[in-house]
Amino acid sequence: EAQVTQNPRYLITVTGKKLTVTCSQNMNHEYMSWYRQDPGLGLRQIYYSMNVEVTDKGDVPEGYKVSRKEKRNFPLILESPSPNQTSLYFCAILDRGSYEQYFGPGTRLTVT
Amino acid sequence: KNQVEQSPQSLIILEGKNCTLQCNYTVSPFSNLRWYKQDTGRGPVSLTIMTFSENTKSNGRYTATLDADTKQSSLHITASQLSDSASYICVVSDQTGGFKTIFGAGTRLFVKA
Protein backbone atom coordinates (compact mmCIF):
# COMPACT_ATOMS: atom_id res chain seq x y z
CA GLU A 1 0.00 0.00 0.00
CA ALA A 2 1.10 3.53 -0.76
CA GLN A 3 2.84 5.21 2.14
CA VAL A 4 3.72 8.87 2.60
CA THR A 5 6.11 9.99 5.30
CA GLN A 6 6.69 13.50 6.56
CA ASN A 7 9.35 14.92 8.84
CA PRO A 8 9.30 16.48 11.27
CA ARG A 9 5.85 15.76 12.68
CA TYR A 10 5.99 18.74 15.03
CA LEU A 11 8.05 21.89 14.74
CA ILE A 12 8.17 25.12 16.71
CA THR A 13 10.33 27.84 15.22
CA VAL A 14 10.80 31.58 15.19
CA THR A 15 9.98 34.14 12.54
CA GLY A 16 12.52 34.29 9.75
CA LYS A 17 14.37 31.05 10.44
CA LYS A 18 14.43 28.96 7.27
CA LEU A 19 12.98 25.47 7.55
CA THR A 20 12.27 22.46 5.36
CA VAL A 21 9.58 19.84 5.80
CA THR A 22 10.40 16.64 4.00
CA CYS A 23 7.96 14.35 2.22
CA SER A 24 8.74 10.99 0.68
CA GLN A 25 6.71 8.18 -0.87
CA ASN A 26 7.33 4.44 -1.16
CA MET A 27 5.64 4.10 -4.56
CA ASN A 28 6.51 5.50 -7.95
CA HIS A 29 3.66 7.99 -8.22
CA GLU A 30 4.30 11.02 -10.34
CA TYR A 31 1.90 13.38 -8.64
CA MET A 32 2.67 14.87 -5.24
CA SER A 33 1.12 17.81 -3.48
CA TRP A 34 1.35 19.96 -0.36
CA TYR A 35 -1.63 21.26 1.57
CA ARG A 36 -2.16 23.33 4.65
CA GLN A 37 -5.16 22.93 6.92
CA ASP A 38 -6.49 25.68 9.14
CA PRO A 39 -9.58 25.57 11.37
CA GLY A 40 -12.79 26.22 9.47
CA LEU A 41 -11.05 26.52 6.10
CA GLY A 42 -10.45 22.96 5.00
CA LEU A 43 -7.33 21.87 3.18
CA ARG A 44 -5.83 24.33 0.73
CA GLN A 45 -3.32 23.36 -1.91
CA ILE A 46 0.07 25.09 -1.67
CA TYR A 47 2.05 23.50 -4.51
CA TYR A 48 1.82 20.37 -6.59
CA SER A 49 4.17 18.44 -8.80
CA MET A 50 3.20 16.31 -11.78
CA ASN A 51 6.65 14.79 -12.21
CA VAL A 52 10.33 15.32 -11.58
CA GLU A 53 11.31 18.95 -12.16
CA VAL A 54 7.65 19.85 -12.84
CA THR A 55 5.98 21.92 -10.13
CA ASP A 56 3.11 24.39 -10.12
CA LYS A 57 1.40 26.73 -7.70
CA GLY A 58 -1.77 25.77 -5.91
CA ASP A 59 -4.17 28.16 -4.26
CA VAL A 60 -1.91 29.51 -1.48
CA PRO A 61 1.74 29.40 -2.67
CA GLU A 62 2.93 32.69 -1.17
CA GLY A 63 5.80 32.23 1.27
CA TYR A 64 6.54 28.64 0.19
CA LYS A 65 8.92 26.93 -2.19
CA VAL A 66 9.14 23.33 -3.34
CA SER A 67 11.53 21.20 -5.33
CA ARG A 68 11.19 17.86 -7.10
CA LYS A 69 14.64 16.61 -7.96
CA GLU A 70 13.68 12.96 -7.67
CA LYS A 71 10.36 11.17 -7.90
CA ARG A 72 10.10 9.94 -4.33
CA ASN A 73 10.81 13.25 -2.53
CA PHE A 74 8.94 16.56 -2.49
CA PRO A 75 10.22 18.90 0.22
CA LEU A 76 8.38 22.05 1.30
CA ILE A 77 10.62 25.01 2.03
CA LEU A 78 9.79 28.09 4.08
CA GLU A 79 12.57 30.57 3.42
CA SER A 80 11.40 33.11 6.00
CA PRO A 81 8.53 31.71 8.07
CA SER A 82 5.98 34.07 9.54
CA PRO A 83 3.33 33.50 12.24
CA ASN A 84 0.56 33.28 9.62
CA GLN A 85 2.20 30.10 8.37
CA THR A 86 1.39 28.38 11.64
CA SER A 87 -0.72 25.48 10.42
CA LEU A 88 -1.08 21.74 9.93
CA TYR A 89 0.66 20.64 6.74
CA PHE A 90 -0.06 17.53 4.71
CA CYS A 91 1.83 15.99 1.84
CA ALA A 92 -0.12 13.73 -0.51
CA ILE A 93 0.38 11.51 -3.53
CA LEU A 94 -2.16 10.72 -6.22
CA ASP A 95 -2.63 7.46 -8.07
CA ARG A 96 -3.77 8.73 -11.47
CA GLY A 97 -5.24 5.37 -12.36
CA SER A 98 -7.66 5.09 -9.45
CA TYR A 99 -7.81 8.76 -8.40
CA GLU A 100 -6.88 7.56 -4.92
CA GLN A 101 -5.03 10.21 -2.96
CA TYR A 102 -2.90 9.16 -0.01
CA PHE A 103 -1.97 11.64 2.69
CA GLY A 104 0.98 11.76 5.00
CA PRO A 105 0.52 11.93 8.78
CA GLY A 106 0.84 15.72 8.89
CA THR A 107 3.34 18.23 10.24
CA ARG A 108 2.17 20.68 12.87
CA LEU A 109 4.17 23.88 12.48
CA THR A 110 4.14 26.77 14.94
CA VAL A 111 5.94 30.01 14.06
CA THR A 112 6.38 32.46 16.94
CA LYS B 1 -15.08 30.43 -8.73
CA ASN B 2 -14.89 26.70 -8.02
CA GLN B 3 -16.30 25.93 -4.61
CA VAL B 4 -17.29 22.99 -2.46
CA GLU B 5 -19.76 23.58 0.35
CA GLN B 6 -20.65 21.05 3.00
CA SER B 7 -23.49 20.88 5.47
CA PRO B 8 -24.06 20.67 8.28
CA GLN B 9 -20.92 22.16 9.76
CA SER B 10 -21.21 19.80 12.73
CA LEU B 11 -23.55 17.04 13.81
CA ILE B 12 -24.15 15.08 17.00
CA ILE B 13 -25.90 11.71 16.83
CA LEU B 14 -26.42 8.75 19.12
CA GLU B 15 -24.56 5.53 18.54
CA GLY B 16 -26.50 3.20 16.26
CA LYS B 17 -28.34 5.97 14.42
CA ASN B 18 -27.99 6.84 10.76
CA CYS B 19 -26.98 10.21 9.36
CA THR B 20 -26.51 11.95 6.02
CA LEU B 21 -23.94 14.59 5.18
CA GLN B 22 -24.32 16.92 2.22
CA CYS B 23 -21.92 18.35 -0.33
CA ASN B 24 -22.70 20.91 -3.05
CA TYR B 25 -20.10 21.95 -5.57
CA THR B 26 -19.63 24.34 -8.45
CA VAL B 27 -16.44 22.83 -9.87
CA SER B 28 -16.57 22.61 -13.63
CA PRO B 29 -15.58 20.75 -15.68
CA PHE B 30 -15.95 17.90 -13.24
CA SER B 31 -13.77 14.80 -13.02
CA ASN B 32 -14.40 13.03 -9.75
CA LEU B 33 -15.72 13.48 -6.25
CA ARG B 34 -14.23 11.89 -3.17
CA TRP B 35 -15.29 11.60 0.43
CA TYR B 36 -12.62 11.41 3.10
CA LYS B 37 -12.67 10.67 6.81
CA GLN B 38 -10.22 12.61 8.92
CA ASP B 39 -9.52 11.84 12.55
CA THR B 40 -8.27 14.76 14.62
CA GLY B 41 -4.63 15.57 13.85
CA ARG B 42 -4.28 12.85 11.23
CA GLY B 43 -4.27 12.76 7.45
CA PRO B 44 -7.54 12.23 5.56
CA VAL B 45 -8.36 8.67 4.53
CA SER B 46 -10.37 7.93 1.41
CA LEU B 47 -13.87 6.47 1.81
CA THR B 48 -15.32 6.63 -1.70
CA ILE B 49 -14.44 7.93 -5.14
CA MET B 50 -17.05 8.60 -7.81
CA THR B 51 -16.62 9.72 -11.37
CA PHE B 52 -19.13 11.57 -13.50
CA SER B 53 -20.99 8.44 -14.57
CA GLU B 54 -21.44 6.93 -11.12
CA ASN B 55 -24.52 7.60 -8.97
CA THR B 56 -23.70 5.65 -5.86
CA LYS B 57 -20.73 3.97 -4.22
CA SER B 58 -20.60 2.01 -0.97
CA ASN B 59 -17.80 1.21 1.42
CA GLY B 60 -19.12 -0.84 4.31
CA ARG B 61 -21.50 1.33 6.33
CA TYR B 62 -20.68 4.36 4.18
CA THR B 63 -22.72 5.05 1.03
CA ALA B 64 -22.07 8.05 -1.18
CA THR B 65 -24.43 9.34 -3.85
CA LEU B 66 -23.75 11.75 -6.66
CA ASP B 67 -26.07 13.82 -8.82
CA ALA B 68 -23.84 15.43 -11.42
CA ASP B 69 -26.76 17.38 -12.90
CA THR B 70 -27.52 19.25 -9.70
CA LYS B 71 -23.88 19.09 -8.54
CA GLN B 72 -24.80 17.49 -5.24
CA SER B 73 -23.42 14.58 -3.29
CA SER B 74 -24.30 12.98 0.00
CA LEU B 75 -22.58 10.58 2.38
CA HIS B 76 -24.87 8.30 4.35
CA ILE B 77 -23.55 6.55 7.43
CA THR B 78 -25.55 3.57 8.64
CA ALA B 79 -25.66 2.26 12.21
CA SER B 80 -23.10 4.75 13.48
CA GLN B 81 -20.32 3.72 15.82
CA LEU B 82 -18.27 5.72 18.29
CA SER B 83 -15.30 5.34 15.95
CA ASP B 84 -17.20 7.25 13.27
CA SER B 85 -16.56 10.44 15.24
CA ALA B 86 -14.37 12.43 12.85
CA SER B 87 -14.47 15.10 10.18
CA TYR B 88 -15.85 14.10 6.80
CA ILE B 89 -14.48 16.00 3.85
CA CYS B 90 -15.89 16.27 0.35
CA VAL B 91 -13.28 16.82 -2.37
CA VAL B 92 -13.97 17.62 -6.01
CA SER B 93 -11.45 17.47 -8.84
CA ASP B 94 -11.65 19.18 -12.17
CA GLN B 95 -10.85 17.47 -15.42
CA THR B 96 -7.12 17.54 -14.83
CA GLY B 97 -8.07 14.36 -13.01
CA GLY B 98 -6.91 15.26 -9.57
CA PHE B 99 -4.13 17.74 -9.94
CA LYS B 100 -6.46 20.58 -9.05
CA THR B 101 -8.63 19.65 -6.13
CA ILE B 102 -11.09 21.72 -4.16
CA PHE B 103 -11.72 20.66 -0.59
CA GLY B 104 -14.85 21.35 1.38
CA ALA B 105 -14.44 22.63 4.94
CA GLY B 106 -15.79 19.35 6.28
CA THR B 107 -18.57 18.18 8.57
CA ARG B 108 -17.55 17.40 12.12
CA LEU B 109 -19.48 14.32 13.31
CA PHE B 110 -19.76 13.42 16.99
CA VAL B 111 -21.21 10.00 17.83
CA LYS B 112 -22.28 9.69 21.45
CA ALA B 113 -22.95 6.54 23.45
PDB file of C-alpha atoms in Angstrom:
ATOM      1  CA  GLU A   1       0.000   0.000   0.000  1.00  0.00           C
ATOM      2  CA  ALA A   2       1.100   3.527  -0.756  1.00  0.00           C
ATOM      3  CA  GLN A   3       2.838   5.212   2.137  1.00  0.00           C
ATOM      4  CA  VAL A   4       3.719   8.872   2.595  1.00  0.00           C
ATOM      5  CA  THR A   5       6.107   9.990   5.301  1.00  0.00           C
ATOM      6  CA  GLN A   6       6.693  13.503   6.561  1.00  0.00           C
ATOM      7  CA  ASN A   7       9.350  14.916   8.841  1.00  0.00           C
ATOM      8  CA  PRO A   8       9.299  16.477  11.266  1.00  0.00           C
ATOM      9  CA  ARG A   9       5.850  15.764  12.680  1.00  0.00           C
ATOM     10  CA  TYR A  10       5.986  18.739  15.029  1.00  0.00           C
ATOM     11  CA  LEU A  11       8.048  21.895  14.741  1.00  0.00           C
ATOM     12  CA  ILE A  12       8.166  25.123  16.710  1.00  0.00           C
ATOM     13  CA  THR A  13      10.330  27.837  15.224  1.00  0.00           C
ATOM     14  CA  VAL A  14      10.801  31.581  15.191  1.00  0.00           C
ATOM     15  CA  THR A  15       9.976  34.138  12.540  1.00  0.00           C
ATOM     16  CA  GLY A  16      12.522  34.287   9.745  1.00  0.00           C
ATOM     17  CA  LYS A  17      14.374  31.054  10.442  1.00  0.00           C
ATOM     18  CA  LYS A  18      14.430  28.964   7.272  1.00  0.00           C
ATOM     19  CA  LEU A  19      12.982  25.475   7.547  1.00  0.00           C
ATOM     20  CA  THR A  20      12.273  22.462   5.364  1.00  0.00           C
ATOM     21  CA  VAL A  21       9.579  19.837   5.799  1.00  0.00           C
ATOM     22  CA  THR A  22      10.405  16.642   3.998  1.00  0.00           C
ATOM     23  CA  CYS A  23       7.963  14.349   2.218  1.00  0.00           C
ATOM     24  CA  SER A  24       8.739  10.992   0.679  1.00  0.00           C
ATOM     25  CA  GLN A  25       6.708   8.177  -0.865  1.00  0.00           C
ATOM     26  CA  ASN A  26       7.334   4.443  -1.158  1.00  0.00           C
ATOM     27  CA  MET A  27       5.639   4.099  -4.559  1.00  0.00           C
ATOM     28  CA  ASN A  28       6.512   5.503  -7.950  1.00  0.00           C
ATOM     29  CA  HIS A  29       3.660   7.987  -8.216  1.00  0.00           C
ATOM     30  CA  GLU A  30       4.299  11.021 -10.343  1.00  0.00           C
ATOM     31  CA  TYR A  31       1.905  13.379  -8.643  1.00  0.00           C
ATOM     32  CA  MET A  32       2.670  14.866  -5.236  1.00  0.00           C
ATOM     33  CA  SER A  33       1.119  17.815  -3.478  1.00  0.00           C
ATOM     34  CA  TRP A  34       1.349  19.955  -0.363  1.00  0.00           C
ATOM     35  CA  TYR A  35      -1.630  21.263   1.575  1.00  0.00           C
ATOM     36  CA  ARG A  36      -2.164  23.332   4.653  1.00  0.00           C
ATOM     37  CA  GLN A  37      -5.159  22.927   6.923  1.00  0.00           C
ATOM     38  CA  ASP A  38      -6.490  25.684   9.136  1.00  0.00           C
ATOM     39  CA  PRO A  39      -9.579  25.566  11.374  1.00  0.00           C
ATOM     40  CA  GLY A  40     -12.789  26.218   9.466  1.00  0.00           C
ATOM     41  CA  LEU A  41     -11.051  26.522   6.095  1.00  0.00           C
ATOM     42  CA  GLY A  42     -10.450  22.957   5.001  1.00  0.00           C
ATOM     43  CA  LEU A  43      -7.329  21.869   3.181  1.00  0.00           C
ATOM     44  CA  ARG A  44      -5.831  24.328   0.729  1.00  0.00           C
ATOM     45  CA  GLN A  45      -3.323  23.360  -1.907  1.00  0.00           C
ATOM     46  CA  ILE A  46       0.065  25.089  -1.673  1.00  0.00           C
ATOM     47  CA  TYR A  47       2.049  23.505  -4.514  1.00  0.00           C
ATOM     48  CA  TYR A  48       1.816  20.368  -6.586  1.00  0.00           C
ATOM     49  CA  SER A  49       4.169  18.443  -8.804  1.00  0.00           C
ATOM     50  CA  MET A  50       3.205  16.308 -11.776  1.00  0.00           C
ATOM     51  CA  ASN A  51       6.655  14.792 -12.208  1.00  0.00           C
ATOM     52  CA  VAL A  52      10.335  15.317 -11.575  1.00  0.00           C
ATOM     53  CA  GLU A  53      11.309  18.951 -12.161  1.00  0.00           C
ATOM     54  CA  VAL A  54       7.652  19.850 -12.844  1.00  0.00           C
ATOM     55  CA  THR A  55       5.976  21.916 -10.135  1.00  0.00           C
ATOM     56  CA  ASP A  56       3.111  24.389 -10.118  1.00  0.00           C
ATOM     57  CA  LYS A  57       1.398  26.728  -7.704  1.00  0.00           C
ATOM     58  CA  GLY A  58      -1.767  25.766  -5.911  1.00  0.00           C
ATOM     59  CA  ASP A  59      -4.168  28.163  -4.259  1.00  0.00           C
ATOM     60  CA  VAL A  60      -1.912  29.514  -1.483  1.00  0.00           C
ATOM     61  CA  PRO A  61       1.736  29.397  -2.669  1.00  0.00           C
ATOM     62  CA  GLU A  62       2.926  32.687  -1.169  1.00  0.00           C
ATOM     63  CA  GLY A  63       5.802  32.231   1.272  1.00  0.00           C
ATOM     64  CA  TYR A  64       6.540  28.645   0.191  1.00  0.00           C
ATOM     65  CA  LYS A  65       8.917  26.925  -2.195  1.00  0.00           C
ATOM     66  CA  VAL A  66       9.139  23.327  -3.337  1.00  0.00           C
ATOM     67  CA  SER A  67      11.528  21.197  -5.330  1.00  0.00           C
ATOM     68  CA  ARG A  68      11.186  17.859  -7.104  1.00  0.00           C
ATOM     69  CA  LYS A  69      14.643  16.612  -7.965  1.00  0.00           C
ATOM     70  CA  GLU A  70      13.683  12.960  -7.672  1.00  0.00           C
ATOM     71  CA  LYS A  71      10.361  11.175  -7.903  1.00  0.00           C
ATOM     72  CA  ARG A  72      10.095   9.942  -4.328  1.00  0.00           C
ATOM     73  CA  ASN A  73      10.805  13.247  -2.528  1.00  0.00           C
ATOM     74  CA  PHE A  74       8.938  16.561  -2.494  1.00  0.00           C
ATOM     75  CA  PRO A  75      10.218  18.900   0.222  1.00  0.00           C
ATOM     76  CA  LEU A  76       8.378  22.051   1.299  1.00  0.00           C
ATOM     77  CA  ILE A  77      10.624  25.009   2.035  1.00  0.00           C
ATOM     78  CA  LEU A  78       9.794  28.089   4.077  1.00  0.00           C
ATOM     79  CA  GLU A  79      12.571  30.570   3.420  1.00  0.00           C
ATOM     80  CA  SER A  80      11.405  33.112   6.000  1.00  0.00           C
ATOM     81  CA  PRO A  81       8.535  31.710   8.071  1.00  0.00           C
ATOM     82  CA  SER A  82       5.978  34.074   9.544  1.00  0.00           C
ATOM     83  CA  PRO A  83       3.333  33.501  12.237  1.00  0.00           C
ATOM     84  CA  ASN A  84       0.556  33.285   9.622  1.00  0.00           C
ATOM     85  CA  GLN A  85       2.196  30.102   8.371  1.00  0.00           C
ATOM     86  CA  THR A  86       1.387  28.378  11.644  1.00  0.00           C
ATOM     87  CA  SER A  87      -0.722  25.479  10.421  1.00  0.00           C
ATOM     88  CA  LEU A  88      -1.077  21.744   9.933  1.00  0.00           C
ATOM     89  CA  TYR A  89       0.658  20.639   6.743  1.00  0.00           C
ATOM     90  CA  PHE A  90      -0.058  17.532   4.708  1.00  0.00           C
ATOM     91  CA  CYS A  91       1.831  15.988   1.843  1.00  0.00           C
ATOM     92  CA  ALA A  92      -0.117  13.734  -0.511  1.00  0.00           C
ATOM     93  CA  ILE A  93       0.375  11.510  -3.530  1.00  0.00           C
ATOM     94  CA  LEU A  94      -2.160  10.717  -6.221  1.00  0.00           C
ATOM     95  CA  ASP A  95      -2.627   7.464  -8.067  1.00  0.00           C
ATOM     96  CA  ARG A  96      -3.771   8.730 -11.472  1.00  0.00           C
ATOM     97  CA  GLY A  97      -5.243   5.367 -12.364  1.00  0.00           C
ATOM     98  CA  SER A  98      -7.663   5.087  -9.449  1.00  0.00           C
ATOM     99  CA  TYR A  99      -7.810   8.765  -8.395  1.00  0.00           C
ATOM    100  CA  GLU A 100      -6.884   7.562  -4.918  1.00  0.00           C
ATOM    101  CA  GLN A 101      -5.031  10.211  -2.955  1.00  0.00           C
ATOM    102  CA  TYR A 102      -2.900   9.158  -0.010  1.00  0.00           C
ATOM    103  CA  PHE A 103      -1.967  11.643   2.686  1.00  0.00           C
ATOM    104  CA  GLY A 104       0.981  11.762   5.000  1.00  0.00           C
ATOM    105  CA  PRO A 105       0.522  11.934   8.779  1.00  0.00           C
ATOM    106  CA  GLY A 106       0.841  15.717   8.891  1.00  0.00           C
ATOM    107  CA  THR A 107       3.343  18.230  10.242  1.00  0.00           C
ATOM    108  CA  ARG A 108       2.171  20.683  12.866  1.00  0.00           C
ATOM    109  CA  LEU A 109       4.167  23.880  12.485  1.00  0.00           C
ATOM    110  CA  THR A 110       4.140  26.765  14.943  1.00  0.00           C
ATOM    111  CA  VAL A 111       5.940  30.009  14.060  1.00  0.00           C
ATOM    112  CA  THR A 112       6.379  32.457  16.942  1.00  0.00           C
TER     113      THR A 112
ATOM    114  CA  LYS B   1     -15.078  30.428  -8.731  1.00  0.00           C
ATOM    115  CA  ASN B   2     -14.891  26.698  -8.025  1.00  0.00           C
ATOM    116  CA  GLN B   3     -16.300  25.932  -4.614  1.00  0.00           C
ATOM    117  CA  VAL B   4     -17.292  22.994  -2.465  1.00  0.00           C
ATOM    118  CA  GLU B   5     -19.760  23.579   0.349  1.00  0.00           C
ATOM    119  CA  GLN B   6     -20.651  21.047   3.002  1.00  0.00           C
ATOM    120  CA  SER B   7     -23.488  20.885   5.465  1.00  0.00           C
ATOM    121  CA  PRO B   8     -24.060  20.674   8.281  1.00  0.00           C
ATOM    122  CA  GLN B   9     -20.915  22.158   9.764  1.00  0.00           C
ATOM    123  CA  SER B  10     -21.206  19.798  12.726  1.00  0.00           C
ATOM    124  CA  LEU B  11     -23.549  17.039  13.808  1.00  0.00           C
ATOM    125  CA  ILE B  12     -24.146  15.081  16.997  1.00  0.00           C
ATOM    126  CA  ILE B  13     -25.895  11.707  16.828  1.00  0.00           C
ATOM    127  CA  LEU B  14     -26.418   8.752  19.117  1.00  0.00           C
ATOM    128  CA  GLU B  15     -24.556   5.527  18.538  1.00  0.00           C
ATOM    129  CA  GLY B  16     -26.503   3.198  16.261  1.00  0.00           C
ATOM    130  CA  LYS B  17     -28.342   5.973  14.421  1.00  0.00           C
ATOM    131  CA  ASN B  18     -27.988   6.839  10.757  1.00  0.00           C
ATOM    132  CA  CYS B  19     -26.982  10.209   9.364  1.00  0.00           C
ATOM    133  CA  THR B  20     -26.506  11.949   6.020  1.00  0.00           C
ATOM    134  CA  LEU B  21     -23.945  14.591   5.180  1.00  0.00           C
ATOM    135  CA  GLN B  22     -24.323  16.922   2.219  1.00  0.00           C
ATOM    136  CA  CYS B  23     -21.917  18.351  -0.330  1.00  0.00           C
ATOM    137  CA  ASN B  24     -22.697  20.910  -3.047  1.00  0.00           C
ATOM    138  CA  TYR B  25     -20.097  21.953  -5.573  1.00  0.00           C
ATOM    139  CA  THR B  26     -19.634  24.341  -8.451  1.00  0.00           C
ATOM    140  CA  VAL B  27     -16.439  22.826  -9.874  1.00  0.00           C
ATOM    141  CA  SER B  28     -16.571  22.610 -13.631  1.00  0.00           C
ATOM    142  CA  PRO B  29     -15.581  20.746 -15.683  1.00  0.00           C
ATOM    143  CA  PHE B  30     -15.948  17.905 -13.237  1.00  0.00           C
ATOM    144  CA  SER B  31     -13.769  14.803 -13.022  1.00  0.00           C
ATOM    145  CA  ASN B  32     -14.404  13.033  -9.752  1.00  0.00           C
ATOM    146  CA  LEU B  33     -15.723  13.484  -6.250  1.00  0.00           C
ATOM    147  CA  ARG B  34     -14.226  11.894  -3.171  1.00  0.00           C
ATOM    148  CA  TRP B  35     -15.294  11.599   0.431  1.00  0.00           C
ATOM    149  CA  TYR B  36     -12.620  11.410   3.100  1.00  0.00           C
ATOM    150  CA  LYS B  37     -12.674  10.665   6.807  1.00  0.00           C
ATOM    151  CA  GLN B  38     -10.217  12.606   8.924  1.00  0.00           C
ATOM    152  CA  ASP B  39      -9.519  11.843  12.550  1.00  0.00           C
ATOM    153  CA  THR B  40      -8.266  14.763  14.616  1.00  0.00           C
ATOM    154  CA  GLY B  41      -4.627  15.573  13.846  1.00  0.00           C
ATOM    155  CA  ARG B  42      -4.276  12.851  11.229  1.00  0.00           C
ATOM    156  CA  GLY B  43      -4.272  12.761   7.452  1.00  0.00           C
ATOM    157  CA  PRO B  44      -7.543  12.232   5.562  1.00  0.00           C
ATOM    158  CA  VAL B  45      -8.360   8.673   4.528  1.00  0.00           C
ATOM    159  CA  SER B  46     -10.374   7.932   1.412  1.00  0.00           C
ATOM    160  CA  LEU B  47     -13.868   6.468   1.814  1.00  0.00           C
ATOM    161  CA  THR B  48     -15.319   6.630  -1.700  1.00  0.00           C
ATOM    162  CA  ILE B  49     -14.437   7.932  -5.144  1.00  0.00           C
ATOM    163  CA  MET B  50     -17.048   8.604  -7.813  1.00  0.00           C
ATOM    164  CA  THR B  51     -16.617   9.720 -11.371  1.00  0.00           C
ATOM    165  CA  PHE B  52     -19.127  11.567 -13.504  1.00  0.00           C
ATOM    166  CA  SER B  53     -20.986   8.437 -14.568  1.00  0.00           C
ATOM    167  CA  GLU B  54     -21.445   6.934 -11.122  1.00  0.00           C
ATOM    168  CA  ASN B  55     -24.517   7.596  -8.970  1.00  0.00           C
ATOM    169  CA  THR B  56     -23.697   5.651  -5.858  1.00  0.00           C
ATOM    170  CA  LYS B  57     -20.729   3.966  -4.217  1.00  0.00           C
ATOM    171  CA  SER B  58     -20.597   2.013  -0.975  1.00  0.00           C
ATOM    172  CA  ASN B  59     -17.795   1.214   1.418  1.00  0.00           C
ATOM    173  CA  GLY B  60     -19.116  -0.841   4.308  1.00  0.00           C
ATOM    174  CA  ARG B  61     -21.497   1.334   6.326  1.00  0.00           C
ATOM    175  CA  TYR B  62     -20.683   4.363   4.179  1.00  0.00           C
ATOM    176  CA  THR B  63     -22.715   5.053   1.034  1.00  0.00           C
ATOM    177  CA  ALA B  64     -22.074   8.047  -1.176  1.00  0.00           C
ATOM    178  CA  THR B  65     -24.429   9.343  -3.847  1.00  0.00           C
ATOM    179  CA  LEU B  66     -23.750  11.750  -6.662  1.00  0.00           C
ATOM    180  CA  ASP B  67     -26.073  13.825  -8.815  1.00  0.00           C
ATOM    181  CA  ALA B  68     -23.840  15.426 -11.421  1.00  0.00           C
ATOM    182  CA  ASP B  69     -26.756  17.384 -12.903  1.00  0.00           C
ATOM    183  CA  THR B  70     -27.517  19.246  -9.697  1.00  0.00           C
ATOM    184  CA  LYS B  71     -23.882  19.094  -8.544  1.00  0.00           C
ATOM    185  CA  GLN B  72     -24.797  17.493  -5.240  1.00  0.00           C
ATOM    186  CA  SER B  73     -23.420  14.579  -3.286  1.00  0.00           C
ATOM    187  CA  SER B  74     -24.299  12.976   0.003  1.00  0.00           C
ATOM    188  CA  LEU B  75     -22.585  10.575   2.376  1.00  0.00           C
ATOM    189  CA  HIS B  76     -24.870   8.303   4.353  1.00  0.00           C
ATOM    190  CA  ILE B  77     -23.554   6.546   7.435  1.00  0.00           C
ATOM    191  CA  THR B  78     -25.551   3.566   8.636  1.00  0.00           C
ATOM    192  CA  ALA B  79     -25.658   2.260  12.209  1.00  0.00           C
ATOM    193  CA  SER B  80     -23.103   4.754  13.476  1.00  0.00           C
ATOM    194  CA  GLN B  81     -20.325   3.716  15.820  1.00  0.00           C
ATOM    195  CA  LEU B  82     -18.268   5.724  18.290  1.00  0.00           C
ATOM    196  CA  SER B  83     -15.297   5.341  15.955  1.00  0.00           C
ATOM    197  CA  ASP B  84     -17.205   7.250  13.271  1.00  0.00           C
ATOM    198  CA  SER B  85     -16.560  10.439  15.242  1.00  0.00           C
ATOM    199  CA  ALA B  86     -14.370  12.428  12.846  1.00  0.00           C
ATOM    200  CA  SER B  87     -14.465  15.101  10.179  1.00  0.00           C
ATOM    201  CA  TYR B  88     -15.846  14.103   6.802  1.00  0.00           C
ATOM    202  CA  ILE B  89     -14.479  15.997   3.850  1.00  0.00           C
ATOM    203  CA  CYS B  90     -15.893  16.269   0.346  1.00  0.00           C
ATOM    204  CA  VAL B  91     -13.278  16.817  -2.370  1.00  0.00           C
ATOM    205  CA  VAL B  92     -13.970  17.625  -6.014  1.00  0.00           C
ATOM    206  CA  SER B  93     -11.447  17.473  -8.843  1.00  0.00           C
ATOM    207  CA  ASP B  94     -11.655  19.181 -12.167  1.00  0.00           C
ATOM    208  CA  GLN B  95     -10.846  17.468 -15.419  1.00  0.00           C
ATOM    209  CA  THR B  96      -7.121  17.543 -14.831  1.00  0.00           C
ATOM    210  CA  GLY B  97      -8.067  14.360 -13.007  1.00  0.00           C
ATOM    211  CA  GLY B  98      -6.914  15.257  -9.568  1.00  0.00           C
ATOM    212  CA  PHE B  99      -4.134  17.736  -9.941  1.00  0.00           C
ATOM    213  CA  LYS B 100      -6.464  20.579  -9.051  1.00  0.00           C
ATOM    214  CA  THR B 101      -8.633  19.646  -6.131  1.00  0.00           C
ATOM    215  CA  ILE B 102     -11.091  21.720  -4.161  1.00  0.00           C
ATOM    216  CA  PHE B 103     -11.725  20.660  -0.586  1.00  0.00           C
ATOM    217  CA  GLY B 104     -14.848  21.352   1.385  1.00  0.00           C
ATOM    218  CA  ALA B 105     -14.437  22.627   4.937  1.00  0.00           C
ATOM    219  CA  GLY B 106     -15.787  19.346   6.278  1.00  0.00           C
ATOM    220  CA  THR B 107     -18.575  18.182   8.567  1.00  0.00           C
ATOM    221  CA  ARG B 108     -17.549  17.397  12.123  1.00  0.00           C
ATOM    222  CA  LEU B 109     -19.480  14.323  13.311  1.00  0.00           C
ATOM    223  CA  PHE B 110     -19.756  13.419  16.985  1.00  0.00           C
ATOM    224  CA  VAL B 111     -21.209  10.002  17.825  1.00  0.00           C
ATOM    225  CA  LYS B 112     -22.279   9.694  21.454  1.00  0.00           C
ATOM    226  CA  ALA B 113     -22.946   6.545  23.454  1.00  0.00           C
TER     227      ALA B 113
END
